[in-house]
Coordinates of C-alpha atoms and ligand atoms in Angstrom, one line a residue:
M1 CA 13.7 26.4 11.1
K2 CA 11.5 24.7 14.4
T3 CA 8.6 22.4 14.5
Q4 CA 6.8 20.2 16.5
V5 CA 6.9 17.6 14.4
C6 CA 9.5 16.4 10.9
I7 CA 8.3 13.5 8.7
V8 CA 10.2 12.2 7.1
G9 CA 8.2 11.0 2.8
A10 CA 5.4 12.9 1.0
G11 CA 3.4 10.0 -0.1
P12 CA 0.6 9.0 1.6
S13 CA 1.4 8.4 5.0
G14 CA 3.1 11.7 5.1
L15 CA 1.3 14.0 4.3
L16 CA -1.9 12.7 5.3
L17 CA -0.6 12.6 8.9
S18 CA 0.6 15.9 8.0
Q19 CA -3.0 16.9 7.1
L20 CA -4.5 15.8 10.4
L21 CA -2.1 17.2 13.0
H22 CA -2.7 20.4 11.0
L23 CA -5.9 19.7 11.8
R24 CA -5.6 19.2 15.1
G25 CA -3.3 22.3 15.8
I26 CA 0.1 20.6 15.6
A27 CA 2.4 22.1 13.8
S28 CA 4.6 19.4 11.1
V29 CA 7.1 19.8 8.6
V30 CA 6.9 17.3 5.7
L31 CA 10.3 16.8 3.5
E32 CA 10.5 14.6 0.1
R33 CA 13.5 13.5 -1.9
R34 CA 12.6 13.1 -4.9
S35 CA 9.9 16.5 -6.6
R36 CA 6.3 17.0 -6.6
A37 CA 5.8 15.4 -10.2
H38 CA 7.9 12.5 -9.9
V39 CA 6.0 11.7 -6.6
M40 CA 2.2 12.5 -8.6
G41 CA 3.8 10.6 -11.5
R42 CA 3.9 6.8 -9.7
I43 CA 0.8 4.2 -10.4
R44 CA 0.4 2.6 -7.2
A45 CA -2.9 1.0 -5.4
G46 CA -6.5 1.6 -5.9
V47 CA -8.5 -0.3 -2.9
L48 CA -9.2 1.2 0.0
E49 CA -10.7 -0.4 2.7
R50 CA -13.8 2.1 4.6
G51 CA -10.8 2.5 7.7
M52 CA -9.1 4.8 4.7
V53 CA -11.7 6.5 3.5
A54 CA -12.9 6.8 7.0
L55 CA -9.2 9.6 7.6
L56 CA -9.8 10.4 4.7
R57 CA -13.1 12.1 5.3
E58 CA -11.5 13.4 9.0
A59 CA -8.5 15.0 7.0
G60 CA -11.0 16.7 4.9
V61 CA -10.1 15.0 1.9
N62 CA -12.5 12.9 0.5
A63 CA -14.9 15.7 -1.5
R64 CA -13.7 14.3 -5.1
L65 CA -13.1 10.8 -3.6
D66 CA -16.9 10.8 -2.4
R67 CA -17.8 12.0 -6.4
E68 CA -15.6 9.5 -7.6
A69 CA -14.9 6.2 -6.4
L70 CA -16.1 3.9 -7.4
V71 CA -17.7 1.0 -4.6
H72 CA -17.3 -2.5 -5.3
E73 CA -19.5 -4.6 -2.4
G74 CA -17.5 -8.1 -4.2
L75 CA -14.7 -9.1 -6.4
D76 CA -14.0 -12.6 -8.2
I77 CA -11.5 -14.9 -8.4
A78 CA -10.9 -17.8 -11.0
F79 CA -9.6 -20.4 -11.1
D80 CA -9.1 -24.1 -13.3
G81 CA -12.6 -22.3 -15.8
R82 CA -14.2 -21.7 -13.1
R83 CA -14.4 -18.2 -11.1
H84 CA -16.3 -18.2 -8.3
R85 CA -17.8 -14.4 -6.1
I86 CA -16.8 -13.7 -3.4
D87 CA -19.7 -11.1 -1.9
L88 CA -17.9 -9.4 0.2
A89 CA -20.5 -6.8 1.3
A90 CA -23.1 -9.4 2.6
L91 CA -20.1 -12.1 4.2
T92 CA -18.8 -8.5 6.6
G93 CA -22.5 -7.2 7.7
G94 CA -22.1 -4.8 5.0
A95 CA -18.5 -3.6 4.2
A96 CA -17.4 -3.1 1.2
V97 CA -14.5 -1.5 -0.6
T98 CA -13.1 2.1 -2.4
V99 CA -12.1 2.0 -5.5
Y100 CA -9.5 5.3 -6.0
G101 CA -6.4 5.5 -7.1
Q102 CA -3.5 6.9 -5.1
T103 CA -2.5 8.7 -7.3
E104 CA -5.7 10.9 -6.6
I105 CA -5.1 10.5 -2.7
Q106 CA -1.8 12.1 -3.8
R107 CA -3.2 15.1 -5.6
D108 CA -5.8 15.2 -3.3
L109 CA -2.9 15.5 0.0
F110 CA -0.8 17.9 -2.1
E111 CA -3.1 19.8 -2.7
A112 CA -5.0 20.4 0.9
R113 CA -1.9 20.9 2.4
D114 CA -1.1 23.7 0.0
A115 CA -4.7 25.1 1.2
T116 CA -3.8 25.2 4.9
G117 CA -0.7 26.0 4.3
G118 CA 0.7 22.5 4.8
I119 CA 5.2 23.4 5.1
V120 CA 6.1 20.3 2.4
I121 CA 9.5 20.9 0.9
D122 CA 10.7 18.8 -2.5
E123 CA 13.7 17.8 -3.6
A124 CA 15.3 18.1 0.4
E125 CA 18.6 15.8 -0.5
D126 CA 20.5 13.6 2.3
V127 CA 17.6 13.6 4.5
M128 CA 19.2 13.0 8.0
P129 CA 17.4 12.1 11.5
H130 CA 18.9 13.3 14.2
E131 CA 18.9 11.9 18.2
V132 CA 16.4 10.3 17.9
D133 CA 16.5 8.8 20.5
G134 CA 17.2 12.0 23.3
D135 CA 15.3 14.9 24.0
A136 CA 15.7 16.6 21.0
P137 CA 15.3 14.9 18.0
Y138 CA 16.2 17.1 14.7
V139 CA 16.3 16.1 10.9
T140 CA 18.9 17.8 7.9
Y141 CA 18.2 18.9 4.8
R142 CA 20.4 20.1 1.4
K143 CA 18.5 22.1 -0.5
Y144 CA 20.1 24.2 -3.4
G145 CA 23.2 23.0 -2.2
V146 CA 22.3 24.8 1.0
E147 CA 22.3 23.1 4.9
H148 CA 19.3 23.3 6.6
R149 CA 18.1 22.4 10.2
V150 CA 14.9 21.0 11.5
D151 CA 14.4 21.6 15.0
C152 CA 11.2 18.6 16.4
D153 CA 9.5 17.4 19.1
F154 CA 9.4 14.3 17.0
V155 CA 10.2 13.1 13.6
A156 CA 8.2 10.6 11.5
G157 CA 9.6 7.8 9.5
C158 CA 7.1 8.1 6.2
D159 CA 10.2 7.2 4.2
G160 CA 8.9 4.8 2.0
Y161 CA 10.7 1.0 2.1
H162 CA 13.8 2.8 0.8
G163 CA 13.9 5.4 3.1
V164 CA 16.5 6.5 5.1
C165 CA 14.6 7.1 9.3
R166 CA 14.1 3.5 9.4
T167 CA 18.5 3.2 9.6
A168 CA 18.1 5.7 12.5
I169 CA 17.3 2.6 14.6
P170 CA 20.2 0.7 16.0
N171 CA 20.5 -2.5 13.9
Q172 CA 21.6 -4.3 18.4
V173 CA 17.3 -2.6 18.9
L174 CA 15.4 -3.2 14.4
K175 CA 15.0 -6.9 14.1
T176 CA 13.6 -8.1 10.4
F177 CA 11.3 -9.7 9.2
E178 CA 11.4 -10.9 5.3
R179 CA 10.9 -12.9 2.3
V180 CA 10.7 -11.7 -1.0
Y181 CA 8.8 -14.1 -3.7
P182 CA 10.4 -15.6 -6.9
F183 CA 8.2 -13.0 -9.7
G184 CA 7.2 -9.8 -10.5
W185 CA 3.6 -8.5 -11.2
M186 CA 4.1 -6.6 -15.2
G187 CA 1.0 -3.3 -14.6
L188 CA -0.8 -1.7 -17.1
L189 CA -2.9 1.3 -17.1
A190 CA -4.7 2.1 -20.2
D191 CA -7.6 4.7 -20.9
V192 CA -9.8 1.5 -22.0
P193 CA -13.2 0.4 -21.0
P194 CA -13.3 -2.4 -17.2
V195 CA -13.8 -5.8 -18.6
S196 CA -16.3 -6.7 -15.6
D197 CA -17.8 -4.0 -13.1
E198 CA -15.7 -6.3 -10.2
L199 CA -11.7 -6.9 -9.3
I200 CA -11.4 -10.3 -11.2
Y201 CA -8.0 -12.6 -9.3
V202 CA -7.3 -15.0 -12.0
N203 CA -5.0 -18.4 -10.8
S204 CA -4.6 -19.4 -14.4
A205 CA -2.5 -22.6 -15.8
R206 CA 0.0 -19.6 -17.3
G207 CA -0.3 -17.4 -13.5
F208 CA -2.1 -15.3 -12.0
A209 CA -3.7 -12.1 -13.9
L210 CA -5.6 -9.5 -12.1
C211 CA -8.2 -7.7 -14.4
S212 CA -8.4 -3.9 -11.9
M213 CA -9.9 -0.1 -12.7
R214 CA -9.3 3.5 -11.9
S215 CA -12.9 4.5 -12.9
P216 CA -15.7 3.3 -16.2
T217 CA -13.5 3.8 -18.9
R218 CA -9.6 3.5 -17.1
S219 CA -8.5 0.2 -15.9
R220 CA -5.5 -1.4 -14.4
Y221 CA -4.5 -5.4 -15.6
Y222 CA -1.6 -6.9 -13.6
V223 CA 0.4 -10.9 -15.2
Q224 CA 2.4 -12.6 -13.3
C225 CA 5.8 -12.4 -14.6
P226 CA 9.8 -14.0 -14.3
L227 CA 12.0 -11.8 -12.2
E228 CA 14.2 -11.2 -14.7
E229 CA 11.3 -10.0 -17.7
R230 CA 12.4 -6.9 -18.0
V231 CA 9.6 -4.3 -19.4
E232 CA 11.0 -2.6 -22.2
D233 CA 10.8 -6.9 -24.0
W234 CA 7.4 -6.7 -23.5
S235 CA 5.1 -4.7 -26.6
D236 CA 1.0 -3.9 -25.0
D237 CA 0.2 -5.9 -28.0
R238 CA 1.9 -9.2 -26.3
F239 CA 0.4 -7.8 -22.6
W240 CA -3.0 -8.5 -24.4
T241 CA -2.3 -11.4 -25.6
E242 CA -0.7 -12.7 -22.5
L243 CA -3.8 -11.7 -19.9
I244 CA -6.4 -12.7 -22.1
G245 CA -5.0 -16.9 -22.3
R246 CA -5.3 -16.0 -18.3
L247 CA -8.6 -14.9 -18.0
P248 CA -11.5 -16.9 -18.4
A249 CA -12.8 -17.2 -21.8
D250 CA -16.0 -14.7 -21.5
A251 CA -13.5 -12.8 -20.0
G252 CA -10.9 -13.0 -22.2
A253 CA -13.5 -12.5 -25.0
R254 CA -15.1 -9.4 -23.8
L255 CA -11.6 -7.2 -23.4
V256 CA -11.0 -3.9 -24.5
T257 CA -7.4 -3.7 -25.7
G258 CA -5.5 -0.2 -26.5
P259 CA -2.3 1.8 -25.9
S260 CA -0.8 1.7 -22.3
I261 CA -0.2 4.8 -20.3
E262 CA 1.7 2.9 -17.6
K263 CA 3.7 -0.7 -17.8
S264 CA 6.1 -1.5 -14.9
I265 CA 7.4 -4.4 -13.3
A266 CA 6.8 -4.6 -9.6
P267 CA 8.7 -7.3 -7.9
L268 CA 7.1 -8.7 -4.5
R269 CA 7.6 -9.4 -1.0
S270 CA 7.0 -9.4 2.6
F271 CA 8.8 -7.1 5.5
V272 CA 8.5 -5.7 8.7
A273 CA 10.3 -3.7 10.4
E274 CA 10.3 -4.4 14.3
P275 CA 10.3 -2.4 16.6
M276 CA 8.1 0.8 14.9
R277 CA 9.2 3.4 17.3
H278 CA 12.8 4.5 19.1
G279 CA 13.2 7.3 20.7
R280 CA 11.4 10.3 19.2
L281 CA 11.7 8.4 16.2
F282 CA 8.2 6.8 14.6
L283 CA 7.9 4.8 11.3
A284 CA 4.3 4.8 9.4
G285 CA 4.0 2.5 6.2
D286 CA 6.1 1.2 3.9
A287 CA 9.1 1.8 5.7
A288 CA 8.3 -0.2 8.8
H289 CA 6.6 -2.9 5.9
I290 CA 5.5 -4.1 2.3
V291 CA 3.0 -6.2 1.3
P292 CA 2.2 -8.5 -1.9
P293 CA -0.3 -6.0 -3.5
T294 CA -2.4 -9.9 -4.0
G295 CA -4.8 -8.4 -0.9
A296 CA -4.4 -4.8 -1.7
K297 CA -3.0 -3.7 2.1
G298 CA -0.3 -1.3 0.9
L299 CA -1.9 1.9 1.3
N300 CA -3.9 0.5 3.8
L301 CA -1.6 -0.1 6.3
A302 CA 0.6 3.2 6.4
A303 CA -4.0 4.1 7.0
S304 CA -4.4 2.7 10.7
D305 CA -0.3 3.3 11.3
V306 CA -1.1 7.0 10.8
H307 CA -4.4 6.6 12.7
F308 CA -2.7 5.7 15.9
L309 CA 0.8 7.8 15.1
S310 CA -2.0 10.8 14.5
R311 CA -4.0 10.1 18.3
G312 CA -1.0 9.5 20.2
L313 CA 0.6 12.2 19.1
I314 CA -2.9 14.4 19.2
A315 CA -2.8 13.2 22.6
Y316 CA -0.2 14.1 23.6
Y317 CA 0.5 17.7 22.8
Q318 CA -2.9 18.2 24.2
T319 CA -3.5 16.1 27.0
G320 CA 0.6 15.4 27.1
D321 CA -1.3 11.7 27.4
D322 CA 2.1 10.1 26.1
R323 CA 0.3 6.1 26.2
G324 CA -1.0 6.3 22.7
L325 CA 2.7 7.4 21.3
S326 CA 4.0 4.6 23.6
E327 CA 1.8 2.3 22.2
Y328 CA 2.0 2.8 19.1
S329 CA 4.3 0.2 17.6
E330 CA 2.5 -2.4 19.4
K331 CA -0.3 -1.7 18.4
A332 CA 0.5 -0.4 14.5
L333 CA 2.1 -4.1 14.9
R334 CA -0.2 -6.6 15.8
R335 CA -2.8 -5.4 12.7
V336 CA 0.8 -5.9 10.4
W337 CA 1.6 -8.9 10.3
K338 CA -2.5 -9.7 10.2
A339 CA -2.9 -8.1 6.8
V340 CA 1.1 -9.7 6.7
R341 CA -0.7 -13.6 6.7
F342 CA -3.5 -12.1 4.7
S343 CA -1.5 -10.9 2.4
W344 CA 1.1 -13.8 1.9
W345 CA -1.5 -16.1 1.8
M346 CA -3.4 -14.7 -1.0
T347 CA -0.1 -14.5 -2.9
R348 CA 0.8 -18.2 -2.5
L349 CA -3.1 -19.1 -2.8
L350 CA -3.0 -17.1 -6.1
H351 CA 0.4 -17.9 -8.0
H352 CA 2.4 -20.1 -9.8
F353 CA 5.9 -20.7 -7.7
P354 CA 8.5 -22.2 -9.6
E355 CA 9.3 -24.6 -6.7
D356 CA 6.0 -26.1 -6.3
S357 CA 6.4 -29.9 -6.1
P358 CA 2.8 -32.0 -7.8
F359 CA 1.4 -32.0 -4.2
D360 CA 2.1 -28.3 -3.3
R361 CA 0.0 -27.2 -6.3
R362 CA -2.3 -30.7 -5.4
V363 CA -3.3 -28.6 -1.7
Q364 CA -3.2 -25.2 -4.3
A365 CA -6.2 -25.8 -5.4
A366 CA -7.6 -28.5 -2.5
E367 CA -7.8 -24.8 -1.2
L368 CA -9.4 -23.0 -4.3
E369 CA -11.6 -25.7 -4.2
Y370 CA -13.1 -24.9 -0.2
L371 CA -13.0 -21.0 -1.1
F372 CA -15.7 -21.8 -4.5
T373 CA -17.3 -24.3 -1.7
S374 CA -17.2 -23.5 2.1
K375 CA -18.8 -20.0 3.1
A376 CA -16.5 -19.3 6.4
A377 CA -13.7 -19.4 4.0
Q378 CA -15.3 -17.2 2.3
T379 CA -16.3 -15.5 5.0
A380 CA -11.9 -15.1 6.3
L381 CA -11.7 -14.1 2.5
A382 CA -14.2 -11.2 2.9
E383 CA -12.7 -10.1 6.8
N384 CA -9.4 -9.3 5.9
Y385 CA -9.9 -8.0 2.5
V386 CA -12.3 -5.8 3.1
G387 CA -10.2 -4.0 5.9
L388 CA -9.6 -6.0 9.5
P389 CA -10.7 -3.5 12.8
Y390 CA -8.7 -0.7 13.7
E391 CA -7.9 -1.8 17.4
Ligands
APR1 N1 14.1 11.9 2.3 C1 13.1 12.1 2.0 N2 12.0 12.1 1.3 C2 12.5 10.4 0.9 C3 13.7 9.4 0.9 C4 14.9 10.6 1.7 N3 15.7 9.4 2.4 N4 13.4 8.4 1.1 C5 11.9 8.2 0.6 N5 11.4 9.1 0.8 C6 10.1 9.5 0.0 C7 10.1 9.2 -1.7 O1 10.7 9.5 -2.5 C8 7.9 8.8 -1.7 O2 7.6 9.9 -1.7 O3 9.5 8.9 1.2 C9 7.7 8.1 0.4 C10 7.3 7.4 0.9 O4 6.8 7.1 0.2 P1 6.1 5.3 0.1 O5 6.6 4.5 -1.1 O6 4.9 5.9 -0.7 O7 5.2 5.1 0.8 P2 4.7 5.9 2.1 O8 3.7 7.1 2.4 O9 4.3 4.6 3.2 O10 2.8 4.8 1.0 C11 2.5 2.9 1.1 O11 3.0 3.9 -0.6 O12 4.9 2.6 -2.1 C12 2.9 2.9 -2.2 O13 2.7 0.3 -1.8 C13 2.9 1.3 -0.8 O14 0.2 2.1 -1.6 C14 1.9 2.1 -0.1 C15 1.6 3.1 -0.1
PHB2 C1 -4.5 -1.5 -8.7 O1 -6.1 -1.0 -8.3 O2 -3.9 -1.1 -8.7 C2 -5.0 -2.9 -7.7 C3 -6.0 -3.8 -6.6 C4 -5.8 -4.6 -6.3 C5 -4.8 -5.7 -5.8 C6 -3.5 -4.8 -6.1 C7 -3.7 -3.8 -6.7 O3 -4.3 -6.7 -5.1

């Protein structure tokens, strides 16, 4: 098989890139290790920056989003019995965030690829990029016991943190940066009405909690938990009791509980791989970087990577101009590191770190007090949360 761009991974990065390229007449093949049902079964992020929404609109997959998504112009931060609304719209000249589950984005993108003849090969085993630092890269994989080869001009590594494409960058070239956090998030999804119209981020005496949502009838909640916790030790009742114990009293009293649809524990890490390009291989999304979910940046960074990479590829194929491809890694990483910083800062602000000293705890309380009382501090949070420009 021959194509122009071979994309490894059918997550949001891979499918969005494939759809954007298709709309500009550029052929791609997407190779996905798991089944489509498995990919669709993942419960992931839910807060979209304006840049992500614009990209989904450009990809022509915004119809359902426009009908069903919620637009949030603010969020609450709660600490020490107080609750402060960060007025995102007022502080950023009208910007807001859009609440729409990643699962729905995956559904919309799969449907669009299917409707436009996209080649998305799932359950592709042992996918492996070859000769990415030459002029004729190719990717091999096996399906139903048969070996296949995809010859291409470029390889897009959209295969996530545990993917294979990053390993195609030689060790002497690849630099990685990582911070692993000493706790995880236990998440629960339930068909109950959200406790509040907007998200509530809580730094409570018992640890972090987050009240989010997917729709007016479906809620998403998280509590910080020790890394050694096992989800099977947490009944729904235990989760609800712990969550209520961390929420401001009025929210706890209002919380509607119900049976979980999904419950899982995720570790938190910050990770960046540099460079995001090697020869004819380009990394995008989680394949190149991971952020703790506190700042809701994971999916949104995948979007800005795809924005930069799609424009570089489109310019190359339409005009022969390869500057976008040459500048891709540096441009993407500039925005990645700002989001990594913000996600680290918000995680540091809102969680209990076991190793924190009494001094650390006082500094954290002062940081929150400063945030509650300073428009400058609130503006800094707001402009990062709604999304910094794609520049
Ligand atoms: N071969 C083929 N496919 C692979 C391989 C491989 N060796 N390894 C991983 N994949 C697939 C995974 O099964 C997954 O479907 O690549 C896809 C990567 O998707 P994501 O992990 O969702 O990464 P990305 O598309 O960059 O989206 C980032 O997803 O994980 C969340 O929090 C993250 O919201 C962010 C978003
Ligand atoms: C979610 O709705 O899953 C969500 C929202 C905000 C975050 C993290 C997760 O910071």
